[in-house]
mmCIF file of C-alpha atoms in Angstrom:
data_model
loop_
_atom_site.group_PDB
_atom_site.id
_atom_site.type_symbol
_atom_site.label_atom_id
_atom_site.label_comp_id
_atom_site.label_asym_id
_atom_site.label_seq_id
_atom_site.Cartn_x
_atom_site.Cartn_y
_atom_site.Cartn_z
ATOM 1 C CA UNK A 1 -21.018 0.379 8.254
ATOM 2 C CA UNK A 2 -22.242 -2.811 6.981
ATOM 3 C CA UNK A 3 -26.270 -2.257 7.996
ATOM 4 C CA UNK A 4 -24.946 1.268 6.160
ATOM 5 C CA UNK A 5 -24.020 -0.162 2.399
ATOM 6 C CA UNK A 6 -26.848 -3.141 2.574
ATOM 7 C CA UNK A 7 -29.433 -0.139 2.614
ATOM 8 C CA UNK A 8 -27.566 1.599 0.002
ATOM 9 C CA UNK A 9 -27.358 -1.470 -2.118
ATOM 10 C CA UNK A 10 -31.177 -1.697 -1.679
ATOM 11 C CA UNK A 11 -31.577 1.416 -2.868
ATOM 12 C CA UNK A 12 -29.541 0.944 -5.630
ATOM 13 C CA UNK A 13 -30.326 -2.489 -7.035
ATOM 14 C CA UNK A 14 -34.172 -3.195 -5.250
ATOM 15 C CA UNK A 15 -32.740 -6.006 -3.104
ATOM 16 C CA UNK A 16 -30.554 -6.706 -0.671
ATOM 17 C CA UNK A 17 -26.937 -8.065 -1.232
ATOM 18 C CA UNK A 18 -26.621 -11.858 -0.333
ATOM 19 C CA UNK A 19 -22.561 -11.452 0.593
ATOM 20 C CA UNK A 20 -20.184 -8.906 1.900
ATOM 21 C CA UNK A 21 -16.432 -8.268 1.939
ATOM 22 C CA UNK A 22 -14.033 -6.052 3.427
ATOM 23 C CA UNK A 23 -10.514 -5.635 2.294
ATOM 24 C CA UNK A 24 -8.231 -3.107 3.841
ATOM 25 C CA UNK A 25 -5.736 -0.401 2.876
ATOM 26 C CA UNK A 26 -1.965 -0.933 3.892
ATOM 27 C CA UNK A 27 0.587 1.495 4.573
ATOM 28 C CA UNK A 28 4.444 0.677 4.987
ATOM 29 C CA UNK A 29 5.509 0.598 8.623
ATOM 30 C CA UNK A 30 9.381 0.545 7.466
ATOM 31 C CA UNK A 31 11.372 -0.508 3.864
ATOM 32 C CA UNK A 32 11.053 2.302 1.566
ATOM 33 C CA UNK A 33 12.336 2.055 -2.280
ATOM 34 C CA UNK A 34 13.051 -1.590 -1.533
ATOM 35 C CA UNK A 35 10.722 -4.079 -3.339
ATOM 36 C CA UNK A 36 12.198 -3.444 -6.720
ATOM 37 C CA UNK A 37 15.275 -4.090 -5.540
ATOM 38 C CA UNK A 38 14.485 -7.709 -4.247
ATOM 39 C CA UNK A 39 14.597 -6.603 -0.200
ATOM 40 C CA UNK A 40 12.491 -6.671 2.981
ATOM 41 C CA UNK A 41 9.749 -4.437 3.285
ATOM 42 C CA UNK A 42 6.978 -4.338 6.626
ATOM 43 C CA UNK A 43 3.552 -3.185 5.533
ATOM 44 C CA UNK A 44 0.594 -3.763 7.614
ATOM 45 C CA UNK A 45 -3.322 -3.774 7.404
ATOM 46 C CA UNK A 46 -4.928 -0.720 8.665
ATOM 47 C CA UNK A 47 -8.644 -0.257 9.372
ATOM 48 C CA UNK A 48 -9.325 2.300 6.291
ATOM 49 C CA UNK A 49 -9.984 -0.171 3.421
ATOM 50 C CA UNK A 50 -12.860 -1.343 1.056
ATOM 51 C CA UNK A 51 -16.423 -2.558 1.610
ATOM 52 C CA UNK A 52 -17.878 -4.738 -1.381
ATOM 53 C CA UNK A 53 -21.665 -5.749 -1.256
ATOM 54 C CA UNK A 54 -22.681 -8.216 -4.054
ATOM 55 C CA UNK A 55 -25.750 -10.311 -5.423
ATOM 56 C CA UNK A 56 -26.777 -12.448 -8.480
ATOM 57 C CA UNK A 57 -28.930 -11.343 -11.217
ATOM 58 C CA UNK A 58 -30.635 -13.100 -13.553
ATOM 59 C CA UNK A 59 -29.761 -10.512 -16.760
ATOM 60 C CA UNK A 60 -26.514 -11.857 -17.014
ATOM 61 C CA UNK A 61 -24.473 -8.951 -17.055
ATOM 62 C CA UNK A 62 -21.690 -7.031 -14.218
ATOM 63 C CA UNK A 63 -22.862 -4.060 -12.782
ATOM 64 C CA UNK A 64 -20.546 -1.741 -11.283
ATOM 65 C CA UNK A 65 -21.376 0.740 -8.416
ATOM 66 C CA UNK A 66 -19.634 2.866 -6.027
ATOM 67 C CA UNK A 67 -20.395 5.153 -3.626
ATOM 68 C CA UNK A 68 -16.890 7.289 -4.279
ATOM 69 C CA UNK A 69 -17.436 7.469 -7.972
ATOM 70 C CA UNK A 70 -20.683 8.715 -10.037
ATOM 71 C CA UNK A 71 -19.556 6.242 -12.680
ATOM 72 C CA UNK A 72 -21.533 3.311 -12.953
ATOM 73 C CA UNK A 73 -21.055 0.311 -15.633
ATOM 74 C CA UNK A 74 -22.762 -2.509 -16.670
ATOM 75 C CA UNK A 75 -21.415 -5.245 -18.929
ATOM 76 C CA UNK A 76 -22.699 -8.518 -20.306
ATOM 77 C CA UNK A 77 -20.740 -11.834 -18.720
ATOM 78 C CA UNK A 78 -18.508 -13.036 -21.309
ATOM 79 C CA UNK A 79 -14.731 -14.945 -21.628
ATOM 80 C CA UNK A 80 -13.140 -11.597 -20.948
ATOM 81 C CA UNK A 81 -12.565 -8.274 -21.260
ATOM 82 C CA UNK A 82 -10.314 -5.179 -21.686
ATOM 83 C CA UNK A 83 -9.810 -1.875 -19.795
ATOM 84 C CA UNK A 84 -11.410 1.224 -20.886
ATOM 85 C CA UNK A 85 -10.642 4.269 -20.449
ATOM 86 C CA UNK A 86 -9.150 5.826 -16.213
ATOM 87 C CA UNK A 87 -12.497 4.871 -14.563
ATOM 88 C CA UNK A 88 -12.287 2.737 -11.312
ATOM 89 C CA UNK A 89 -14.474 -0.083 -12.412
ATOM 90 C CA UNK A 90 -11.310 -1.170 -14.045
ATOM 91 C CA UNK A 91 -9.283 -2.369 -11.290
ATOM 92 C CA UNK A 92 -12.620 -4.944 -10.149
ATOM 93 C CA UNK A 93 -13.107 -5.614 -14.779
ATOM 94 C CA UNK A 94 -9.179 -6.835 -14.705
ATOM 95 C CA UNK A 95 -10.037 -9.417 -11.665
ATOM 96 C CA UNK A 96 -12.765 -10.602 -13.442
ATOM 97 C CA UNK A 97 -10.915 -10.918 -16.850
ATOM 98 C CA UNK A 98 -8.288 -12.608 -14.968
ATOM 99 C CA UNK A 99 -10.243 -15.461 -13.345
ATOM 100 C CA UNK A 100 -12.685 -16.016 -16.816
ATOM 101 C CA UNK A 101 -9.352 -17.163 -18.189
ATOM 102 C CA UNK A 102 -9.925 -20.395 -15.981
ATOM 103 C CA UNK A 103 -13.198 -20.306 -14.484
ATOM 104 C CA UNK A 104 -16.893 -20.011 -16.278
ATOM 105 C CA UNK A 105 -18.976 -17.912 -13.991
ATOM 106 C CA UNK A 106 -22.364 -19.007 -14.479
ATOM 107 C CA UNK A 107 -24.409 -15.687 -13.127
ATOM 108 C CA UNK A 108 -24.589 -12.384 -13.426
ATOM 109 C CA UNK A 109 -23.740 -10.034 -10.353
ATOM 110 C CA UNK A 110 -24.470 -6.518 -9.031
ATOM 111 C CA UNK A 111 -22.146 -5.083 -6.948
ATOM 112 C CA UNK A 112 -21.741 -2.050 -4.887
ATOM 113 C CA UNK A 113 -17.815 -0.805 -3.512
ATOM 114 C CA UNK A 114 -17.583 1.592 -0.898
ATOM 115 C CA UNK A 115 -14.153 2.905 0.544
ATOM 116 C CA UNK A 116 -12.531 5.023 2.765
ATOM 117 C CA UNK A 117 -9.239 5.256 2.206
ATOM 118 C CA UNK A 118 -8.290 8.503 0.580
ATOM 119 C CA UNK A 119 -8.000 8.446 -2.985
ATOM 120 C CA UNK A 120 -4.202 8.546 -4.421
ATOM 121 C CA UNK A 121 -2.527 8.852 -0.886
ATOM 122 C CA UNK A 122 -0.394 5.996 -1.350
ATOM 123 C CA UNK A 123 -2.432 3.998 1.196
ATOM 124 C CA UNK A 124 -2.986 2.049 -1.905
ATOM 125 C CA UNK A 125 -6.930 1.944 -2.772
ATOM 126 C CA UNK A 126 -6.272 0.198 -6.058
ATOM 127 C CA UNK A 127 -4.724 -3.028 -4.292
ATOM 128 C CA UNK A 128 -7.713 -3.171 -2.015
ATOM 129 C CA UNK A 129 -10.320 -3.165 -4.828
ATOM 130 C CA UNK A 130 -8.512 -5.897 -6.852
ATOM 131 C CA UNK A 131 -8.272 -8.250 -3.952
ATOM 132 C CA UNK A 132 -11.412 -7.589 -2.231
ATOM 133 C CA UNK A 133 -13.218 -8.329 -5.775
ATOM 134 C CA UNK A 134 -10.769 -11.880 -6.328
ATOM 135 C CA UNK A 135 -11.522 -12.546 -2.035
ATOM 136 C CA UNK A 136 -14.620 -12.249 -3.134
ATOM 137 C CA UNK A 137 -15.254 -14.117 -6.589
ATOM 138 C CA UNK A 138 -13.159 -16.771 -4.950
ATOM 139 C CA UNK A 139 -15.280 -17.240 -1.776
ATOM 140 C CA UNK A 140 -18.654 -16.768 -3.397
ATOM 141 C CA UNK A 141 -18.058 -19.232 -6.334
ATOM 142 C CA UNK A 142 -15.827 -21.593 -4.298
ATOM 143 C CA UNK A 143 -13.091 -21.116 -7.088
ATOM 144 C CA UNK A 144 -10.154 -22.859 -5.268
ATOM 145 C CA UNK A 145 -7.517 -20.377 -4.885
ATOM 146 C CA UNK A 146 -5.484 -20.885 -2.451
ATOM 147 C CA UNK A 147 -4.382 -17.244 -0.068
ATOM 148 C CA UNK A 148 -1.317 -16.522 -1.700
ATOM 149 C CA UNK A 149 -2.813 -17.057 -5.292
ATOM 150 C CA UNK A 150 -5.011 -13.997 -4.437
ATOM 151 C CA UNK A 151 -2.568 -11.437 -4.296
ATOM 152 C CA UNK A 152 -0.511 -12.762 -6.939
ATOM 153 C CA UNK A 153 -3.489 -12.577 -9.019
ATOM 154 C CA UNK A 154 -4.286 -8.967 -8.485
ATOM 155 C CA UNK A 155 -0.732 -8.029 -8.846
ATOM 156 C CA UNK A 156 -1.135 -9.882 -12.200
ATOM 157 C CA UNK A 157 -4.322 -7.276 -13.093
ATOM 158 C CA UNK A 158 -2.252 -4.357 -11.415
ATOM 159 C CA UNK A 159 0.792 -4.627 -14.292
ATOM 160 C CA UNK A 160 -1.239 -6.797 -17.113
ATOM 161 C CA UNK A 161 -4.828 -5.019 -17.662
ATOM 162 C CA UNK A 162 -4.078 -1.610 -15.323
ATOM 163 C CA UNK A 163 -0.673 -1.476 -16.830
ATOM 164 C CA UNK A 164 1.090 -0.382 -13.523
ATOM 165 C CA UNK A 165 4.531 -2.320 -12.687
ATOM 166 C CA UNK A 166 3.904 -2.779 -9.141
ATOM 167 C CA UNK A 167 5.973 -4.969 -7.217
ATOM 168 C CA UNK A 168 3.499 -7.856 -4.834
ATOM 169 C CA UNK A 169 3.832 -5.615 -1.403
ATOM 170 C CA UNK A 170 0.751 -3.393 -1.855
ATOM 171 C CA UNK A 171 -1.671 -6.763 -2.726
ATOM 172 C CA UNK A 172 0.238 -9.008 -0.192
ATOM 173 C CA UNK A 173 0.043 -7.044 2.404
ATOM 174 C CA UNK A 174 -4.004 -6.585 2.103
ATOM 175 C CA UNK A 175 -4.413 -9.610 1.507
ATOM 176 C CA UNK A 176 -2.531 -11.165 4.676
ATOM 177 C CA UNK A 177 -2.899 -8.582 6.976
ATOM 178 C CA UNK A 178 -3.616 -9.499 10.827
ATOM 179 C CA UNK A 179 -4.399 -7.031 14.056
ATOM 180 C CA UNK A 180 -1.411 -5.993 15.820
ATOM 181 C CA UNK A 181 0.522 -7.886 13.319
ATOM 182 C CA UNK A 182 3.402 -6.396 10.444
ATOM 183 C CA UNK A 183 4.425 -8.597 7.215
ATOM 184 C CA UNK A 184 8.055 -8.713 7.156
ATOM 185 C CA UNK A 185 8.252 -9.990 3.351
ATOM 186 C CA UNK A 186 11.123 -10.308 1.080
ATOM 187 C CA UNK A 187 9.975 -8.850 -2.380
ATOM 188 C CA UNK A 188 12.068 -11.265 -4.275
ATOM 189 C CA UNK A 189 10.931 -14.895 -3.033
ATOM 190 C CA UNK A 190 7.526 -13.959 -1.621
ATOM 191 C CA UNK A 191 8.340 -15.556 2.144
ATOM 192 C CA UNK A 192 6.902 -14.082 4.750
ATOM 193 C CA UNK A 193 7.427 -13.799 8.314
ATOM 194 C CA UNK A 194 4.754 -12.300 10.853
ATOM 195 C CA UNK A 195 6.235 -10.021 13.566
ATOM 196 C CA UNK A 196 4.045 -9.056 16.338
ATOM 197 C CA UNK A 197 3.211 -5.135 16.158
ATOM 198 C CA UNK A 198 0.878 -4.095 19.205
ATOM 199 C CA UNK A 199 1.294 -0.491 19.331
ATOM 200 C CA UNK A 200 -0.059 -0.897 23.381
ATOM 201 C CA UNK A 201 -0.639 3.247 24.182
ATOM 202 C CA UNK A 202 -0.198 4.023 20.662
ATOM 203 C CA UNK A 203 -2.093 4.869 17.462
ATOM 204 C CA UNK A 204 -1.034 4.678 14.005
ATOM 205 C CA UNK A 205 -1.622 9.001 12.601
ATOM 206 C CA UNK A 206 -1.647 8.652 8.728
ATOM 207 C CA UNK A 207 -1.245 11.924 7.315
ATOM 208 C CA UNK A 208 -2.054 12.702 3.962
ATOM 209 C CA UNK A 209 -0.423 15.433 2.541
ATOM 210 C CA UNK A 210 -3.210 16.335 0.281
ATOM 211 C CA UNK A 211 -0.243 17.240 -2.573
ATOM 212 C CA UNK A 212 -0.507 16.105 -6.268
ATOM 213 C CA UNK A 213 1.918 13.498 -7.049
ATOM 214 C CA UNK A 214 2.864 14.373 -10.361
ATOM 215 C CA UNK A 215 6.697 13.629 -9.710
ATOM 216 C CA UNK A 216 6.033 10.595 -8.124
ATOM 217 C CA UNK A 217 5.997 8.326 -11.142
ATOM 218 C CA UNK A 218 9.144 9.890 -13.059
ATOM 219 C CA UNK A 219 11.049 9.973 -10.375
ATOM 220 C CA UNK A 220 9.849 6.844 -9.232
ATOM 221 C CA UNK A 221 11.518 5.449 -12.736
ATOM 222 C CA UNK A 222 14.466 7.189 -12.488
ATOM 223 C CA UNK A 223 15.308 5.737 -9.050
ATOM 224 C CA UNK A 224 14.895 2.429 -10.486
ATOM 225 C CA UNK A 225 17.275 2.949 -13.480
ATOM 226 C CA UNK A 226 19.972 4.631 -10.988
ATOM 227 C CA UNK A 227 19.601 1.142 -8.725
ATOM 228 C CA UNK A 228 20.195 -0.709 -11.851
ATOM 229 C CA UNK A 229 23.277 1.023 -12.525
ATOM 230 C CA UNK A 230 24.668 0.473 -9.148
ATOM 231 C CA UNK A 231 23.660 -3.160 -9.800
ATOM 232 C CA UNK A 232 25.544 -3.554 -12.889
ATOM 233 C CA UNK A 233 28.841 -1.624 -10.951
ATOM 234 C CA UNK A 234 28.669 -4.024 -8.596
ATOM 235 C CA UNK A 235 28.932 -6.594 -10.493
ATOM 236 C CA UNK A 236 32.133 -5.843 -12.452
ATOM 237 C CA UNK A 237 33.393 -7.239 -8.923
ATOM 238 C CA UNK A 238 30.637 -8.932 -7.506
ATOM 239 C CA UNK A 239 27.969 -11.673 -8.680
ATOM 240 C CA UNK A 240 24.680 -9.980 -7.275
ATOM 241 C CA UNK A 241 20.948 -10.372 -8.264
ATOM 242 C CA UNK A 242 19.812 -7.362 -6.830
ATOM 243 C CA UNK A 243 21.193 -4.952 -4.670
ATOM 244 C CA UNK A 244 19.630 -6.137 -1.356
ATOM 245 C CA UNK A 245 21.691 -9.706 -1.331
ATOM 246 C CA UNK A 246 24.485 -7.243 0.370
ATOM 247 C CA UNK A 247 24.068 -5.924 3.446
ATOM 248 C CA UNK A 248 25.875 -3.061 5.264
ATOM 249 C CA UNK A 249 29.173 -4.292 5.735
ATOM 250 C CA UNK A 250 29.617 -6.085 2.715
ATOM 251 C CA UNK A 251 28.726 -3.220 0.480
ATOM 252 C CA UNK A 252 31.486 -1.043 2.107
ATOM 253 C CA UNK A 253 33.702 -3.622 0.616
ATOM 254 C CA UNK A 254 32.364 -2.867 -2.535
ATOM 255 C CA UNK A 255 30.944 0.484 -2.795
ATOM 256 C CA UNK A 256 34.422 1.962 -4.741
ATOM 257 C CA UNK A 257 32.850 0.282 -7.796
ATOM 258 C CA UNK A 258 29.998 3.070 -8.166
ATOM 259 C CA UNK A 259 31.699 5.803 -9.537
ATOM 260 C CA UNK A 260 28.598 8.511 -9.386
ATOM 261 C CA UNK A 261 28.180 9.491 -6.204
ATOM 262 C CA UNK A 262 24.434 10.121 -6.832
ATOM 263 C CA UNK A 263 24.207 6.531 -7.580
ATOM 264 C CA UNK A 264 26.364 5.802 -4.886
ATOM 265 C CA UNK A 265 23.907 7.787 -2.401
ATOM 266 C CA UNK A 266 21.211 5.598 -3.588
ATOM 267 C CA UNK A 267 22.463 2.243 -3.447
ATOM 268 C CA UNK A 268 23.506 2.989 0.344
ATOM 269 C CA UNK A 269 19.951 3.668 1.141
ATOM 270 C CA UNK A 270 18.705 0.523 -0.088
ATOM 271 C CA UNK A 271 21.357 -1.568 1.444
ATOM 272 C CA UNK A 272 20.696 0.436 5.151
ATOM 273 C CA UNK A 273 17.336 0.707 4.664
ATOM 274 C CA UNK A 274 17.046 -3.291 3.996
ATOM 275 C CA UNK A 275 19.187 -3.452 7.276
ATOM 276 C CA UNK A 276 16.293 -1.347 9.239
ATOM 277 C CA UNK A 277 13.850 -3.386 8.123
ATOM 278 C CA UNK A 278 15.753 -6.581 10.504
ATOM 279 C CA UNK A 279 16.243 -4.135 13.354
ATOM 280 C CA UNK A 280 12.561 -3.323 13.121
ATOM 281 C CA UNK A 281 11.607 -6.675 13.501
ATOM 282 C CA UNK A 282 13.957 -7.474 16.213
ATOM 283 C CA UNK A 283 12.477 -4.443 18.288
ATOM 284 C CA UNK A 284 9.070 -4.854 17.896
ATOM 285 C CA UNK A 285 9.366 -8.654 18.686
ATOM 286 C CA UNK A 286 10.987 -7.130 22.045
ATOM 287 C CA UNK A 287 8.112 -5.004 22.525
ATOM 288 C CA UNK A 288 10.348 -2.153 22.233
ATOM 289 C CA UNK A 289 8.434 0.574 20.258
ATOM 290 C CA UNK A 290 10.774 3.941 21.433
ATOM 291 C CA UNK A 291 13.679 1.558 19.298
ATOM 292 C CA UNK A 292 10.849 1.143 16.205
ATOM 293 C CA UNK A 293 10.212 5.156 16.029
ATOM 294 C CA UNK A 294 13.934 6.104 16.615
ATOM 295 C CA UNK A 295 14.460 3.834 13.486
ATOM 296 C CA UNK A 296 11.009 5.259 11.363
ATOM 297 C CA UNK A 297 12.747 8.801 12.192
ATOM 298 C CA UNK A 298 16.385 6.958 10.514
ATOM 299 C CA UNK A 299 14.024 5.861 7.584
ATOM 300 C CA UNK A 300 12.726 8.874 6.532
ATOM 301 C CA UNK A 301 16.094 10.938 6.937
ATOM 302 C CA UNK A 302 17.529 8.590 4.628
ATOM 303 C CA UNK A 303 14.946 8.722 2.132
ATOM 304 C CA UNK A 304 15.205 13.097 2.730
ATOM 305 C CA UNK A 305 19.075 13.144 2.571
ATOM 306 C CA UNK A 306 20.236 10.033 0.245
ATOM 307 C CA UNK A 307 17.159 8.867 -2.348
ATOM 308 C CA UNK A 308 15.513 12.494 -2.269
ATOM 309 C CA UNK A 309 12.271 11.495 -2.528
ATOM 310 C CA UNK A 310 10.343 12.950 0.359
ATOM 311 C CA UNK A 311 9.465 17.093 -0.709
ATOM 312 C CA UNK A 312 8.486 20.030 1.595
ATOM 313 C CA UNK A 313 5.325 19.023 2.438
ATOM 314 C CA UNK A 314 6.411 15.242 3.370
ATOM 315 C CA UNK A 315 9.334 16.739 5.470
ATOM 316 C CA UNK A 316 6.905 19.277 7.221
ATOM 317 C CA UNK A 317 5.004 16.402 8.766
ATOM 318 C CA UNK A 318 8.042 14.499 10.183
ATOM 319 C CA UNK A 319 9.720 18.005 11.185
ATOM 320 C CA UNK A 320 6.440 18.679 13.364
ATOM 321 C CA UNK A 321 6.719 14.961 14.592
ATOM 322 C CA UNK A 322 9.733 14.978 15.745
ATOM 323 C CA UNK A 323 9.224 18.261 17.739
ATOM 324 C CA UNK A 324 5.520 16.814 19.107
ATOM 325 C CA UNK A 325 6.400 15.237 22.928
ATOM 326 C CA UNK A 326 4.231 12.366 21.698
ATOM 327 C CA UNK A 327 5.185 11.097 19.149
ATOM 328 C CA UNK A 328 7.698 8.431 19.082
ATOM 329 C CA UNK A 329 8.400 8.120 15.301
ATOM 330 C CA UNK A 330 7.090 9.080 12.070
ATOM 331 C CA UNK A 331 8.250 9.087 8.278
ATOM 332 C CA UNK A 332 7.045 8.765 4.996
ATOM 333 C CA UNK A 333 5.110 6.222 3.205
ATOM 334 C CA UNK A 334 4.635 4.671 0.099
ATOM 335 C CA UNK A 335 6.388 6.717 -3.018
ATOM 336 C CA UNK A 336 7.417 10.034 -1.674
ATOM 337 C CA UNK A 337 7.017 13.275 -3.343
ATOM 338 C CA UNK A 338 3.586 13.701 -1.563
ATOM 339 C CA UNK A 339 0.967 10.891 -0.790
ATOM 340 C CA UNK A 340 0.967 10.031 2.936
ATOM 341 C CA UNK A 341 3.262 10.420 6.503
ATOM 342 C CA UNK A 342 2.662 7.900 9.017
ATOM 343 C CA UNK A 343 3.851 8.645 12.877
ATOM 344 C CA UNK A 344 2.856 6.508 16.570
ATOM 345 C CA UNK A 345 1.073 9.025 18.376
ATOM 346 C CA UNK A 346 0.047 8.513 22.469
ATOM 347 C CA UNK A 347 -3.635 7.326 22.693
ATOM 348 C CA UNK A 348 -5.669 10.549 24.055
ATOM 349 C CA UNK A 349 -3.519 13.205 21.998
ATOM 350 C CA UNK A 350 -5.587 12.617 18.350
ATOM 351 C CA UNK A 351 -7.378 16.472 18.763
ATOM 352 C CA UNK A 352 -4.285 18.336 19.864
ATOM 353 C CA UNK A 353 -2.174 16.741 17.487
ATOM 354 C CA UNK A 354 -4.652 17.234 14.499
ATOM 355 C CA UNK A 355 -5.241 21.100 15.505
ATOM 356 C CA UNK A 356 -1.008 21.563 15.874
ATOM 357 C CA UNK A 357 0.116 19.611 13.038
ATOM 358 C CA UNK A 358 -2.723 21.499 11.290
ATOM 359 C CA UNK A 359 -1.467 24.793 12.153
ATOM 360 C CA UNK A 360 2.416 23.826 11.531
ATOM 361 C CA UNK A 361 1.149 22.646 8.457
ATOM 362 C CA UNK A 362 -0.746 25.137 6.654
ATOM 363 C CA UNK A 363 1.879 28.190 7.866
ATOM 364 C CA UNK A 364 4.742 26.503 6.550
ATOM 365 C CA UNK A 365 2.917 24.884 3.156
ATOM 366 C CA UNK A 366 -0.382 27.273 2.618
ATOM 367 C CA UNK A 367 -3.065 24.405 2.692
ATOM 368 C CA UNK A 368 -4.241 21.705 5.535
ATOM 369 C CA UNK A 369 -3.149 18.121 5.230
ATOM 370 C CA UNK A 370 -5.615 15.381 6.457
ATOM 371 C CA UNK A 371 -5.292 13.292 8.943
ATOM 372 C CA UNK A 372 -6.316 9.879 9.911
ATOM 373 C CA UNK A 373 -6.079 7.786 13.160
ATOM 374 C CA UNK A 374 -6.220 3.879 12.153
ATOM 375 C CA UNK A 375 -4.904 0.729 14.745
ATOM 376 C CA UNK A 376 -3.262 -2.623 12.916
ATOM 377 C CA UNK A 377 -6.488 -4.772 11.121
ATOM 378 C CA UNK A 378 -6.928 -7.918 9.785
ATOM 379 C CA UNK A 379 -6.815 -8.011 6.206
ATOM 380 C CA UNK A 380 -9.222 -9.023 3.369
ATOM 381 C CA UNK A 381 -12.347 -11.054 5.154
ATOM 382 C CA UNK A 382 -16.329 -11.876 4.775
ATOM 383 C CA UNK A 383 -18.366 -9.642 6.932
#
């Protein structure tokens, strides 16, 4: 891939790049509908990500090229900038305006992004541009950020110049991904604990549903205002910050206080779902992956049954899963309401799977989903 994208940037620019990044996608092993209410969640890298090639010129201007997008843009170096318009080149423009805020860049650069992680699937493409682009800025002009300032800075582009509230997972997790590794990290403090997460016979499937997500973002909202009501129930009783300080047994003590039961149905979600994320931990730490799937399976009927956030096509995927000899868990990523499935799937059984879940899929929904096979990489690096 690399030899690849340094021919392409020759084409492109008449010279050859002089650095080269990668930064990966993420998807989330386990923890759904938790970071906004100050929980655990357990993303980890996986080998689909972005590839940024990048040289100085002498003109003194950005130029922006991709090999996804026919857009290209070039603007002169200055103090900052502003977002315009939906383009992509936005997500790298808001790193940039970010970092002019306390660094003078003293060149001009070209740069070429190439990715491969499918666009809008929830594997989260616009994290991986903004931290490959701050990786990079920070390792070319030995800027002096320290890891965790990276993420944290692209989450800052993500809500400030994008104008998405995103929570930290998505950059985090790109950021600090490692093979065969999970983040367990608690949304509200930022610590982070590394759990070991060697699949041994089994690959990571990441189905993409190929359905539009336009519920995704209103529901999304509305999910967040009926966890804020449940919050505010709670503490008529109870002093609580956000709904994850309780776990299982403690919020049965409580629970009496929400007086919608739709609310009700969503608070005990989060709360179980927090409690998964621990039990996840503690089985793959044990090596004991038929424990991890039985609880991805648990994930996903929670997020069908009591946040109602998963759809038809989303609950096609896990139905064939759990029918499919081998696989030993699957469930829905990211969002819900379309975007992406993941499921561990027996080394040796990619073709049959694709060709059966293919099948399954398009008689039951009317069009093919897509499927990827991906292992557990290392996050955002030089290459």
């Amino acid at each position: 891939m690399k030899t690849e994208l340094i021919s392409k940037f020759l084409e492109k620019y008449g010279h050859e790049p002089t650095a080269n990044y990668f930064t990966p996608g993420r998807v989330n092993l386990i923890g759904e509908h938790i970071d906004y209410n100050g929980g655990l969640v357990m993303p980890a890298a996986v080998t689909l990500g972005t590839w940024l090639c990048m040289a100085p010129n002498n003109d003194n201007v950005i130029r922006f090229k991709s090999l996804n997008f026919p857009e290209e843009r070039e603007f002169p170096l200055q103090s900052g900038y502003t977002k315009i318009g939906p383009e992509w080149y936005n997500y790298p423009l808001g790193v940039f305006n970010e970092i002019l805020k306390k660094h003078e860049l003293n060149t001009g650069l070209d740069l070429l992004f190439y990715g491969n992680i499918p666009i809008g699937s929830g594997l989260s493409s616009s994290a991986s541009i903004e931290v490959a682009m701050a990786y990079a800025l920070n390792d070319y002009f030995n800027l002096g950020y320290e890891k965790i300032e990276i993420p944290l800075l692209a989450q800052k582009v993500e809500n400030e110049f994008i104008g998405v509230n995103c929570g930290i997972m998505d950059q985090f997790a790109v950021a600090f991904g490692e093979t065969d590794k999970a983040i367990v990290l608690n949304c509200d403090t930022i610590k982070h604990k590394i759990v070991d997460c060697n699949l041994g016979n089994y690959s990571l499937a990441i189905i993409n549903t190929n359905k539009p997500r336009k519920l995704a973002e209103s529901k999304y909202n509305e999910r967040v205002e009926e966890c804020q009501t449940a919050l505010n129930q709670l503490n008529d009783e109870i002093k609580l910050n956000n709904l994850c300080e309780l776990n299982a047994e403690k919020f049965a003590l409580h629970s009496h206080l929400i007086t919608d039961p739709t609310v009700l149905k969503r608070a005990t979600h989060v709360i179980k779902e927090n409690d998964r994320v621990n039990l996840a931990a503690k089985a793959l730490n044990e090596g004991n992956l038929t424990e991890f799937g039985r609880l991805m399976y648990a994930s996903h009927q929670s997020l069908k049954d009591l946040y109602e956030v998963t759809g038809i096509e989303l609950d096609t995927v896990v139905d064939f899963c759990a029918d499919y000899k081998y696989v030993i868990g699957a469930r829905m990523t990211g969002a819900g309401f379309g975007g992406c499935a993941i499921a561990l799937l027996e080394k040796g059984k990619e073709e049959d799977f694709t060709k059966e879940l293919t099948d399954f899929y398009v008689n039951r929904i009317g069009y093919p989903a897509a499927i990827y096979i991906s292992e557990i990489g290392n996050g955002a690096s030089a290459i």
